[in-house]
Amino acid sequence: MLAVDSYNNYQTPAQIREKTEMTNAEVNSFQVPKDVVSKWSVEYTGATPIEELIQKRIDEGTEDAFYHIDLGKVVGKYKQWIDNLPRVKPFFAIKCNPNTAIIKTLASYGVNFDCASQSEIQQILGCGVAPTRIIYANPCKMKSHIRYAKAMGVEMMTFDNKDELLKCAEVYPNAKLVLRIITDDSNSVCKFSTKFGAPLDMCEELIATAKDLDLNLIGISFHVGSGCMSVASFESAITNSARIFKMAERYGYKFNLLDLGGGWPGNDSESAIAFNDIAASIRPLLDRLFPTDVNIIAEPGRYFVAESHTLAVNVFAKRAMDSGYGDRKYLYYINDGVYQSFNCIFFDHNSPKPLVFAPGDRQNECRSTVFGPTCDSMDCIAKDILLPELEVGEWLYFKDMGAYTVAAASPFNGFQSCPTTYYIESDVN
Ligand SMILES: Cc1ncc(COP(=O)(O)O)c(C=O)c1O
């Protein structure tokens, strides 16, 4: 069981050791905690290539789609974070992937959590994480969920409008309130500013209202949009936050929390900006604008999990068609689709790339469309792409499937919402 922990302090290895089942050697060598390894039967795979692991499962005779979830990659991301942004405490946004093995792994290292609803809070508390390690980061909340947060001792929550302040005054007047400001999300794949974030010219009125209601405002949060492709978006949101910190002083508030939200890339090589570059540019800015007694946190989701999941799918059906150009095109049907993991195509604006498993030396590529298993023609994963001709029973695989995939999967049409899962631990680089 994890002990109550302050949200603003990193834990030294010795402190982590005191609070978890982890040994000093595990903490120092960045391993998956022992209790997770035993509960989820995590196989240590070291430097074995993922293709070799997939082959092993196929050789075992499975026809079902399956995931390899690499908890070593999750731990590696934590290491990268503390190496590059030591002042910023991460609160993992579990909406991105609420897998309990991942949550427990991150919790063991002292990572905290961003929850958006009662049941997300319930899940984190159920993992033995103290309520002080949660931020309820949904600016528009149901009263019953606020009451639950209050009863459980979750203190920090975001808001961005006057009605939410009135709600908090009625239901949870002692809450530690964090004002979410609007951002320029024009350089992000998923934009949030049409739905959330107080316009900058409304912040003063909101702060004044909070003062009138005698509410406990502690700081500023923002979200630059998920899949952010511009360091400048982070920089301008940080600069705007510093201005609102100053404005709040005029109303007698001394803010002590800055929340940098999500938007951090999940895969540096696929993204327009690399995590280390964002970190290098915002580190000096944060130090210049915010004194050391300001606690700085962030709500990374995609960052921690995108690279951890590799999905293997079976081609269980095939149709050859006349392409209309004098050759053939092929329709393939695989056993995971847009109602399951590939909902990310719609909700996360993602375009997962199918890789042919064991492509051999097939040179000819044909026009191909890949469908999921349901009876819906919208259940299409890739349209008119080039693939070597595949046979029924062959396999495709997709890397980087950990963010916004299984989190929103459904069992529509009677197909399993989440494929079989194997947990592995590769070496942390
Ligand atoms: C409030 C909030 N915080 C954090 C996140 C995580 O964002 P990302 O996965 O881009 O890091 C989201 C994503 O929707 C969010 O809504």
Tab-separated table of C-alpha atoms and ligand atoms in Angstrom:
chain	number	residue	atom	x	y	z
A	1	MET	CA	0.000	0.000	0.000
A	2	LEU	CA	1.342	3.443	-0.902
A	3	ALA	CA	1.551	5.910	1.944
A	4	VAL	CA	0.016	9.385	1.804
A	5	ASP	CA	2.320	11.551	-0.224
A	6	SER	CA	2.546	15.248	-0.878
A	7	TYR	CA	1.799	16.052	-4.531
A	8	ASN	CA	4.687	18.418	-4.881
A	9	ASN	CA	7.680	16.345	-3.870
A	10	TYR	CA	9.573	13.789	-5.821
A	11	GLN	CA	10.471	10.744	-3.856
A	12	THR	CA	14.035	9.681	-3.467
A	13	PRO	CA	14.690	5.987	-4.145
A	14	ALA	CA	14.880	5.465	-0.379
A	15	GLN	CA	11.452	7.069	0.096
A	16	ILE	CA	9.935	4.953	-2.664
A	17	ARG	CA	11.492	1.914	-1.011
A	18	GLU	CA	9.753	2.755	2.244
A	19	LYS	CA	6.348	3.054	0.632
A	20	THR	CA	6.204	0.182	-1.819
A	21	GLU	CA	7.181	-3.392	-2.290
A	22	MET	CA	10.112	-2.272	-4.444
A	23	THR	CA	13.681	-3.001	-3.493
A	24	ASN	CA	16.363	-0.319	-3.739
A	25	ALA	CA	17.918	-2.221	-6.613
A	26	GLU	CA	14.622	-2.099	-8.554
A	27	VAL	CA	14.132	1.607	-7.931
A	28	ASN	CA	17.692	2.451	-8.940
A	29	SER	CA	17.692	0.247	-11.995
A	30	PHE	CA	14.245	1.317	-13.159
A	31	GLN	CA	12.495	-2.033	-13.142
A	32	VAL	CA	8.830	-2.912	-13.081
A	33	PRO	CA	7.833	-3.317	-9.405
A	34	LYS	CA	7.795	-6.891	-8.114
A	35	ASP	CA	4.128	-6.886	-7.077
A	36	VAL	CA	3.127	-5.910	-10.628
A	37	VAL	CA	5.420	-8.552	-12.141
A	38	SER	CA	3.838	-11.291	-10.063
A	39	LYS	CA	0.207	-10.157	-10.361
A	40	TRP	CA	0.281	-9.603	-14.149
A	41	SER	CA	2.761	-12.402	-14.951
A	42	VAL	CA	5.134	-9.922	-16.567
A	43	GLU	CA	7.723	-11.721	-18.673
A	44	TYR	CA	11.187	-10.180	-18.651
A	45	THR	CA	12.155	-9.895	-22.333
A	46	GLY	CA	15.243	-7.661	-22.128
A	47	ALA	CA	16.357	-6.699	-25.623
A	48	THR	CA	14.358	-9.356	-27.515
A	49	PRO	CA	12.764	-7.791	-30.620
A	50	ILE	CA	8.958	-7.527	-30.472
A	51	GLU	CA	8.673	-9.533	-33.723
A	52	GLU	CA	10.302	-12.528	-32.022
A	53	LEU	CA	7.784	-12.324	-29.172
A	54	ILE	CA	4.864	-12.111	-31.608
A	55	GLN	CA	6.172	-15.157	-33.472
A	56	LYS	CA	6.243	-17.102	-30.200
A	57	ARG	CA	2.532	-16.378	-29.560
A	58	ILE	CA	1.614	-17.312	-33.130
A	59	ASP	CA	3.572	-20.563	-32.759
A	60	GLU	CA	1.465	-21.289	-29.668
A	61	GLY	CA	-1.476	-21.564	-32.065
A	62	THR	CA	-3.539	-18.459	-31.300
A	63	GLU	CA	-5.837	-16.938	-33.936
A	64	ASP	CA	-7.042	-14.092	-31.742
A	65	ALA	CA	-5.703	-10.553	-31.854
A	66	PHE	CA	-3.306	-9.882	-28.998
A	67	TYR	CA	-1.365	-7.106	-27.336
A	68	HIS	CA	2.115	-7.058	-25.895
A	69	ILE	CA	2.162	-4.386	-23.212
A	70	ASP	CA	5.717	-3.417	-22.362
A	71	LEU	CA	5.805	-2.047	-18.821
A	72	GLY	CA	9.557	-1.522	-19.215
A	73	LYS	CA	8.731	1.167	-21.777
A	74	VAL	CA	6.393	2.862	-19.265
A	75	VAL	CA	9.163	2.893	-16.651
A	76	GLY	CA	11.582	4.212	-19.308
A	77	LYS	CA	9.242	7.133	-19.961
A	78	TYR	CA	9.188	7.938	-16.263
A	79	LYS	CA	13.003	7.952	-16.257
A	80	GLN	CA	13.074	10.253	-19.287
A	81	TRP	CA	10.621	12.597	-17.556
A	82	ILE	CA	12.583	12.984	-14.332
A	83	ASP	CA	15.859	13.329	-16.245
A	84	ASN	CA	14.467	16.189	-18.342
A	85	LEU	CA	11.805	17.905	-16.250
A	86	PRO	CA	12.882	17.278	-12.650
A	87	ARG	CA	10.839	20.216	-11.374
A	88	VAL	CA	7.554	19.060	-12.936
A	89	LYS	CA	5.609	16.356	-11.123
A	90	PRO	CA	3.660	14.150	-13.575
A	91	PHE	CA	0.009	13.278	-12.883
A	92	PHE	CA	-0.763	10.494	-15.395
A	93	ALA	CA	-4.081	11.197	-17.204
A	94	ILE	CA	-5.723	7.795	-16.885
A	95	LYS	CA	-8.381	8.584	-19.509
A	96	CYS	CA	-5.641	7.794	-22.004
A	97	ASN	CA	-5.262	4.212	-20.817
A	98	PRO	CA	-6.738	3.095	-17.495
A	99	ASN	CA	-4.816	-0.187	-17.363
A	100	THR	CA	-4.286	-1.089	-13.710
A	101	ALA	CA	-0.846	-2.663	-14.247
A	102	ILE	CA	0.320	0.628	-15.777
A	103	ILE	CA	-1.270	2.669	-12.995
A	104	LYS	CA	0.361	0.521	-10.305
A	105	THR	CA	3.731	0.687	-12.039
A	106	LEU	CA	3.623	4.480	-12.276
A	107	ALA	CA	2.239	4.849	-8.742
A	108	SER	CA	5.166	2.837	-7.386
A	109	TYR	CA	7.537	5.424	-8.789
A	110	GLY	CA	5.607	8.258	-7.164
A	111	VAL	CA	3.771	9.409	-10.302
A	112	ASN	CA	0.398	10.954	-9.384
A	113	PHE	CA	-2.911	10.911	-11.305
A	114	ASP	CA	-5.314	13.091	-13.281
A	115	CYS	CA	-8.901	11.819	-13.035
A	116	ALA	CA	-11.923	13.169	-14.890
A	117	SER	CA	-14.818	11.401	-13.162
A	118	GLN	CA	-15.997	9.591	-10.052
A	119	SER	CA	-15.129	6.175	-11.375
A	120	GLU	CA	-11.631	7.210	-12.442
A	121	ILE	CA	-11.082	8.521	-8.918
A	122	GLN	CA	-12.476	5.259	-7.545
A	123	GLN	CA	-10.035	3.269	-9.661
A	124	ILE	CA	-7.006	5.226	-8.486
A	125	LEU	CA	-8.025	5.057	-4.825
A	126	GLY	CA	-8.624	1.332	-5.328
A	127	CYS	CA	-4.981	1.015	-6.372
A	128	GLY	CA	-3.977	2.230	-2.916
A	129	VAL	CA	-3.037	5.740	-4.045
A	130	ALA	CA	-3.716	8.542	-1.563
A	131	PRO	CA	-6.373	11.136	-2.542
A	132	THR	CA	-3.797	13.932	-2.205
A	133	ARG	CA	-2.064	12.410	-5.241
A	134	ILE	CA	-5.090	13.010	-7.482
A	135	ILE	CA	-6.140	16.108	-9.398
A	136	TYR	CA	-9.782	16.050	-10.501
A	137	ALA	CA	-8.988	17.726	-13.823
A	138	ASN	CA	-12.368	18.110	-15.458
A	139	PRO	CA	-13.437	21.768	-15.555
A	140	CYS	CA	-17.146	20.829	-15.812
A	141	LYS	CA	-18.146	18.320	-13.164
A	142	MET	CA	-21.356	16.725	-11.942
A	143	LYS	CA	-22.337	17.690	-8.420
A	144	SER	CA	-22.551	14.075	-7.323
A	145	HIS	CA	-18.989	13.490	-8.545
A	146	ILE	CA	-17.759	16.560	-6.655
A	147	ARG	CA	-19.476	15.251	-3.516
A	148	TYR	CA	-17.693	11.935	-3.998
A	149	ALA	CA	-14.320	13.677	-4.424
A	150	LYS	CA	-14.977	15.617	-1.233
A	151	ALA	CA	-15.954	12.511	0.729
A	152	MET	CA	-12.801	10.730	-0.456
A	153	GLY	CA	-10.457	13.653	0.295
A	154	VAL	CA	-9.581	14.582	-3.290
A	155	GLU	CA	-8.888	18.275	-2.894
A	156	MET	CA	-7.510	19.633	-6.159
A	157	MET	CA	-9.908	20.276	-9.031
A	158	THR	CA	-10.017	22.464	-12.098
A	159	PHE	CA	-12.729	24.894	-13.240
A	160	ASP	CA	-13.058	27.422	-16.069
A	161	ASN	CA	-16.402	29.177	-15.619
A	162	LYS	CA	-18.548	31.026	-13.110
A	163	ASP	CA	-21.271	28.383	-12.799
A	164	GLU	CA	-18.671	25.826	-11.805
A	165	LEU	CA	-17.450	28.185	-9.083
A	166	LEU	CA	-21.008	28.516	-7.762
A	167	LYS	CA	-21.320	24.740	-7.785
A	168	CYS	CA	-18.071	24.357	-5.855
A	169	ALA	CA	-19.150	27.026	-3.357
A	170	GLU	CA	-22.310	25.035	-2.702
A	171	VAL	CA	-20.894	21.500	-2.691
A	172	TYR	CA	-17.204	21.703	-1.789
A	173	PRO	CA	-16.202	25.200	-0.587
A	174	ASN	CA	-12.808	24.022	0.745
A	175	ALA	CA	-11.679	22.468	-2.509
A	176	LYS	CA	-8.295	23.578	-3.860
A	177	LEU	CA	-9.402	25.176	-7.108
A	178	VAL	CA	-7.242	25.482	-10.195
A	179	LEU	CA	-8.327	27.874	-12.959
A	180	ARG	CA	-7.926	26.321	-16.409
A	181	ILE	CA	-7.101	28.943	-19.008
A	182	ILE	CA	-7.620	28.759	-22.741
A	183	THR	CA	-4.641	27.983	-24.992
A	184	ASP	CA	-3.670	28.317	-28.613
A	185	ASP	CA	-4.275	24.730	-29.703
A	186	SER	CA	-3.994	25.413	-33.432
A	187	ASN	CA	-0.870	23.238	-33.612
A	188	SER	CA	-2.373	20.228	-31.863
A	189	VAL	CA	-4.027	17.154	-33.344
A	190	CYS	CA	-6.871	17.086	-30.780
A	191	LYS	CA	-8.093	20.546	-29.882
A	192	PHE	CA	-9.820	21.320	-26.584
A	193	SER	CA	-10.147	25.092	-26.532
A	194	THR	CA	-13.614	25.046	-28.126
A	195	LYS	CA	-14.822	23.152	-25.061
A	196	PHE	CA	-12.562	24.079	-22.130
A	197	GLY	CA	-10.434	26.903	-20.827
A	198	ALA	CA	-11.365	30.367	-19.586
A	199	PRO	CA	-10.618	33.108	-22.136
A	200	LEU	CA	-7.826	35.291	-20.764
A	201	ASP	CA	-10.043	38.370	-20.648
A	202	MET	CA	-12.488	36.561	-18.364
A	203	CYS	CA	-9.943	35.400	-15.808
A	204	GLU	CA	-10.086	38.565	-13.726
A	205	GLU	CA	-13.850	38.290	-13.328
A	206	LEU	CA	-13.538	34.628	-12.334
A	207	ILE	CA	-10.852	35.394	-9.761
A	208	ALA	CA	-12.987	38.217	-8.350
A	209	THR	CA	-16.002	35.888	-8.141
A	210	ALA	CA	-13.921	33.242	-6.355
A	211	LYS	CA	-12.817	35.913	-3.866
A	212	ASP	CA	-16.418	37.019	-3.275
A	213	LEU	CA	-17.390	33.405	-2.654
A	214	ASP	CA	-14.401	32.966	-0.308
A	215	LEU	CA	-13.081	30.066	-2.366
A	216	ASN	CA	-9.605	28.591	-2.160
A	217	LEU	CA	-7.948	29.287	-5.518
A	218	ILE	CA	-4.479	27.760	-5.638
A	219	GLY	CA	-3.265	28.095	-9.218
A	220	ILE	CA	-3.556	27.838	-12.977
A	221	SER	CA	-3.812	24.932	-15.378
A	222	PHE	CA	-3.928	24.632	-19.151
A	223	HIS	CA	-3.927	22.024	-21.892
A	224	VAL	CA	-2.273	22.886	-25.196
A	225	GLY	CA	-4.265	20.166	-26.981
A	226	SER	CA	-3.387	16.525	-27.361
A	227	GLY	CA	-0.680	15.648	-29.867
A	228	CYS	CA	0.826	19.136	-29.669
A	229	MET	CA	3.294	19.915	-32.453
A	230	SER	CA	4.606	23.258	-31.257
A	231	VAL	CA	6.904	24.186	-28.377
A	232	ALA	CA	5.568	27.731	-28.759
A	233	SER	CA	2.111	26.575	-27.585
A	234	PHE	CA	3.608	25.454	-24.265
A	235	GLU	CA	5.704	28.618	-23.983
A	236	SER	CA	2.815	30.991	-24.567
A	237	ALA	CA	0.517	29.123	-22.158
A	238	ILE	CA	3.236	29.274	-19.489
A	239	THR	CA	3.738	32.995	-20.061
A	240	ASN	CA	-0.023	33.635	-19.876
A	241	SER	CA	-0.194	31.628	-16.649
A	242	ALA	CA	2.499	33.826	-15.091
A	243	ARG	CA	0.383	36.891	-15.940
A	244	ILE	CA	-2.674	35.400	-14.241
A	245	PHE	CA	-0.540	34.542	-11.183
A	246	LYS	CA	0.260	38.272	-10.890
A	247	MET	CA	-3.355	39.292	-11.495
A	248	ALA	CA	-4.492	36.973	-8.691
A	249	GLU	CA	-2.160	38.699	-6.224
A	250	ARG	CA	-4.282	41.832	-6.585
A	251	TYR	CA	-7.171	39.848	-5.141
A	252	GLY	CA	-5.108	38.514	-2.236
A	253	TYR	CA	-4.388	35.106	-3.742
A	254	LYS	CA	-0.839	33.734	-3.605
A	255	PHE	CA	-0.967	30.897	-6.122
A	256	ASN	CA	1.309	27.929	-5.486
A	257	LEU	CA	0.348	25.549	-8.313
A	258	LEU	CA	1.005	25.607	-12.045
A	259	ASP	CA	-0.398	22.668	-14.022
A	260	LEU	CA	1.073	22.249	-17.519
A	261	GLY	CA	-1.626	19.748	-18.558
A	262	GLY	CA	-1.168	17.148	-21.310
A	263	GLY	CA	-0.134	17.332	-24.949
A	264	TRP	CA	3.329	15.756	-24.603
A	265	PRO	CA	4.344	13.527	-27.529
A	266	GLY	CA	3.962	9.761	-27.197
A	267	ASN	CA	6.608	8.861	-29.722
A	268	ASP	CA	9.455	11.248	-30.473
A	269	SER	CA	10.267	9.851	-33.896
A	270	GLU	CA	6.638	10.051	-35.087
A	271	SER	CA	5.959	13.462	-33.612
A	272	ALA	CA	6.807	16.902	-34.994
A	273	ILE	CA	8.469	17.799	-31.690
A	274	ALA	CA	10.445	15.639	-29.282
A	275	PHE	CA	9.765	15.558	-25.558
A	276	ASN	CA	13.366	16.488	-24.704
A	277	ASP	CA	13.142	19.573	-26.919
A	278	ILE	CA	9.950	20.780	-25.224
A	279	ALA	CA	11.579	20.148	-21.848
A	280	ALA	CA	14.782	21.993	-22.820
A	281	SER	CA	12.845	25.042	-23.936
A	282	ILE	CA	10.373	25.296	-21.038
A	283	ARG	CA	12.774	24.469	-18.175
A	284	PRO	CA	14.482	27.895	-18.137
A	285	LEU	CA	11.163	29.662	-18.754
A	286	LEU	CA	9.554	27.963	-15.754
A	287	ASP	CA	12.526	28.825	-13.568
A	288	ARG	CA	12.471	32.433	-14.722
A	289	LEU	CA	8.725	32.984	-14.264
A	290	PHE	CA	7.892	30.833	-11.244
A	291	PRO	CA	9.778	30.912	-7.925
A	292	THR	CA	10.753	27.581	-6.380
A	293	ASP	CA	7.853	27.662	-3.897
A	294	VAL	CA	5.433	27.212	-6.833
A	295	ASN	CA	4.671	23.522	-7.357
A	296	ILE	CA	4.674	22.642	-11.040
A	297	ILE	CA	2.769	19.594	-12.215
A	298	ALA	CA	1.628	18.211	-15.592
A	299	GLU	CA	-0.997	15.735	-16.811
A	300	PRO	CA	0.737	13.579	-19.428
A	301	GLY	CA	-1.378	10.795	-20.901
A	302	ARG	CA	-0.120	9.732	-24.327
A	303	TYR	CA	3.495	10.367	-23.281
A	304	PHE	CA	3.620	7.488	-20.799
A	305	VAL	CA	1.766	4.804	-22.733
A	306	ALA	CA	1.736	5.276	-26.520
A	307	GLU	CA	4.864	3.225	-27.176
A	308	SER	CA	4.066	0.528	-24.640
A	309	HIS	CA	1.480	-1.386	-26.725
A	310	THR	CA	2.053	-3.511	-29.838
A	311	LEU	CA	-1.046	-5.076	-31.356
A	312	ALA	CA	-0.947	-8.214	-33.520
A	313	VAL	CA	-4.033	-9.025	-35.602
A	314	ASN	CA	-4.985	-11.977	-37.738
A	315	VAL	CA	-6.258	-11.669	-41.323
A	316	PHE	CA	-9.279	-13.946	-40.976
A	317	ALA	CA	-10.927	-13.181	-44.334
A	318	LYS	CA	-10.015	-11.767	-47.733
A	319	ARG	CA	-11.780	-10.673	-50.927
A	320	ALA	CA	-10.159	-10.122	-54.300
A	321	MET	CA	-11.811	-7.467	-56.498
A	322	ASP	CA	-11.225	-5.934	-59.863
A	323	SER	CA	-9.435	-2.648	-59.171
A	324	GLY	CA	-10.848	-1.012	-62.309
A	325	TYR	CA	-7.264	-0.417	-63.498
A	326	GLY	CA	-6.680	-3.814	-65.046
A	327	ASP	CA	-5.362	-5.440	-61.899
A	328	ARG	CA	-6.756	-6.704	-58.622
A	329	LYS	CA	-7.287	-5.040	-55.333
A	330	TYR	CA	-7.806	-6.815	-52.046
A	331	LEU	CA	-10.051	-6.365	-49.072
A	332	TYR	CA	-8.745	-7.849	-45.825
A	333	TYR	CA	-10.693	-8.430	-42.626
A	334	ILE	CA	-8.812	-8.431	-39.320
A	335	ASN	CA	-9.960	-9.286	-35.808
A	336	ASP	CA	-9.731	-5.828	-34.217
A	337	GLY	CA	-11.427	-2.735	-35.622
A	338	VAL	CA	-12.688	0.785	-35.097
A	339	TYR	CA	-15.150	-0.332	-32.442
A	340	GLN	CA	-12.197	-1.738	-30.487
A	341	SER	CA	-8.565	-0.525	-30.491
A	342	PHE	CA	-8.900	1.401	-33.737
A	343	ASN	CA	-11.457	3.827	-32.307
A	344	CYS	CA	-8.296	5.985	-32.165
A	345	ILE	CA	-8.828	6.643	-35.894
A	346	PHE	CA	-11.960	8.655	-35.063
A	347	PHE	CA	-11.392	9.889	-31.528
A	348	ASP	CA	-7.642	10.479	-31.650
A	349	HIS	CA	-7.301	11.379	-35.348
A	350	ASN	CA	-4.726	8.631	-35.589
A	351	SER	CA	-3.705	6.636	-38.683
A	352	PRO	CA	-2.164	3.419	-37.385
A	353	LYS	CA	0.234	1.857	-39.893
A	354	PRO	CA	-0.165	-1.867	-40.530
A	355	LEU	CA	3.128	-3.741	-40.650
A	356	VAL	CA	3.157	-7.095	-42.388
A	357	PHE	CA	4.347	-9.801	-40.074
A	358	ALA	CA	7.040	-11.944	-41.734
A	359	PRO	CA	6.841	-10.108	-45.077
A	360	GLY	CA	9.620	-12.287	-46.569
A	361	ASP	CA	10.834	-11.074	-49.945
A	362	ARG	CA	7.431	-10.409	-51.550
A	363	GLN	CA	8.090	-7.548	-53.908
A	364	ASN	CA	4.682	-6.857	-55.441
A	365	GLU	CA	2.399	-4.540	-53.578
A	366	CYS	CA	-1.317	-4.324	-54.329
A	367	ARG	CA	-4.007	-1.821	-53.541
A	368	SER	CA	-5.510	-3.015	-50.260
A	369	THR	CA	-8.196	-1.982	-47.803
A	370	VAL	CA	-8.179	-3.315	-44.254
A	371	PHE	CA	-11.492	-3.717	-42.412
A	372	GLY	CA	-12.306	-4.613	-38.803
A	373	PRO	CA	-14.504	-7.586	-37.868
A	374	THR	CA	-17.945	-5.947	-37.429
A	375	CYS	CA	-20.762	-5.700	-39.974
A	376	ASP	CA	-20.292	-1.950	-40.322
A	377	SER	CA	-18.569	-0.633	-43.466
A	378	MET	CA	-17.278	2.294	-41.414
A	379	ASP	CA	-15.202	-0.290	-39.588
A	380	CYS	CA	-12.260	0.461	-41.880
A	381	ILE	CA	-8.703	0.686	-40.587
A	382	ALA	CA	-6.833	1.602	-43.768
A	383	LYS	CA	-8.227	2.391	-47.209
A	384	ASP	CA	-6.415	1.906	-50.516
A	385	ILE	CA	-2.972	1.367	-49.077
A	386	LEU	CA	-0.213	-0.715	-50.649
A	387	LEU	CA	0.461	-4.119	-49.117
A	388	PRO	CA	1.992	-7.310	-50.450
A	389	GLU	CA	-0.760	-9.829	-51.190
A	390	LEU	CA	-1.716	-11.503	-47.910
A	391	GLU	CA	-3.256	-14.929	-47.370
A	392	VAL	CA	-6.020	-15.739	-44.895
A	393	GLY	CA	-4.339	-16.631	-41.600
A	394	GLU	CA	-1.445	-14.189	-42.003
A	395	TRP	CA	-0.715	-11.531	-39.402
A	396	LEU	CA	-0.368	-7.767	-39.345
A	397	TYR	CA	0.957	-5.792	-36.406
A	398	PHE	CA	0.731	-2.190	-35.241
A	399	LYS	CA	3.233	-0.411	-33.007
A	400	ASP	CA	2.548	2.474	-30.589
A	401	MET	CA	-1.038	1.456	-29.810
A	402	GLY	CA	-1.093	2.392	-26.098
A	403	ALA	CA	-2.783	5.814	-26.185
A	404	TYR	CA	-6.536	6.337	-26.642
A	405	THR	CA	-7.113	2.813	-27.994
A	406	VAL	CA	-8.420	0.236	-25.504
A	407	ALA	CA	-9.611	3.101	-23.265
A	408	ALA	CA	-12.695	3.662	-25.454
A	409	ALA	CA	-13.158	0.171	-26.942
A	410	SER	CA	-16.628	-1.400	-27.079
A	411	PRO	CA	-17.942	-4.952	-27.482
A	412	PHE	CA	-20.176	-3.904	-30.431
A	413	ASN	CA	-21.453	-6.780	-32.564
A	414	GLY	CA	-20.300	-9.276	-29.961
A	415	PHE	CA	-16.591	-8.873	-30.604
A	416	GLN	CA	-14.265	-8.752	-27.628
A	417	SER	CA	-13.543	-5.110	-26.743
A	418	CYS	CA	-9.938	-5.737	-25.755
A	419	PRO	CA	-7.661	-8.372	-27.278
A	420	THR	CA	-5.752	-10.880	-25.159
A	421	THR	CA	-2.936	-9.126	-23.356
A	422	TYR	CA	0.591	-10.300	-22.562
A	423	TYR	CA	2.705	-8.201	-20.235
A	424	ILE	CA	6.394	-7.898	-20.889
A	425	GLU	CA	9.325	-5.923	-19.492
A	426	SER	CA	12.011	-4.833	-21.915
A	427	ASP	CA	15.183	-3.165	-20.685
A	428	VAL	CA	14.971	0.519	-19.856
A	429	ASN	CA	17.491	2.388	-22.025
B	1	LIG	C1	-7.617	17.508	-18.728
B	1	LIG	C2	-6.713	16.625	-19.494
B	1	LIG	N1	-5.480	16.416	-19.023
B	1	LIG	C3	-4.614	15.605	-19.670
B	1	LIG	C4	-4.965	14.939	-20.812
B	1	LIG	C5	-3.965	14.043	-21.477
B	1	LIG	O1	-3.530	14.581	-22.670
B	1	LIG	P1	-2.351	13.911	-23.487
B	1	LIG	O2	-2.678	12.489	-23.690
B	1	LIG	O3	-2.262	14.690	-24.734
B	1	LIG	O4	-1.099	14.080	-22.668
B	1	LIG	C6	-6.250	15.157	-21.371
B	1	LIG	C7	-6.643	14.492	-22.619
B	1	LIG	O5	-7.762	14.527	-23.070
B	1	LIG	C8	-7.147	16.008	-20.681
B	1	LIG	O6	-8.391	16.226	-21.138
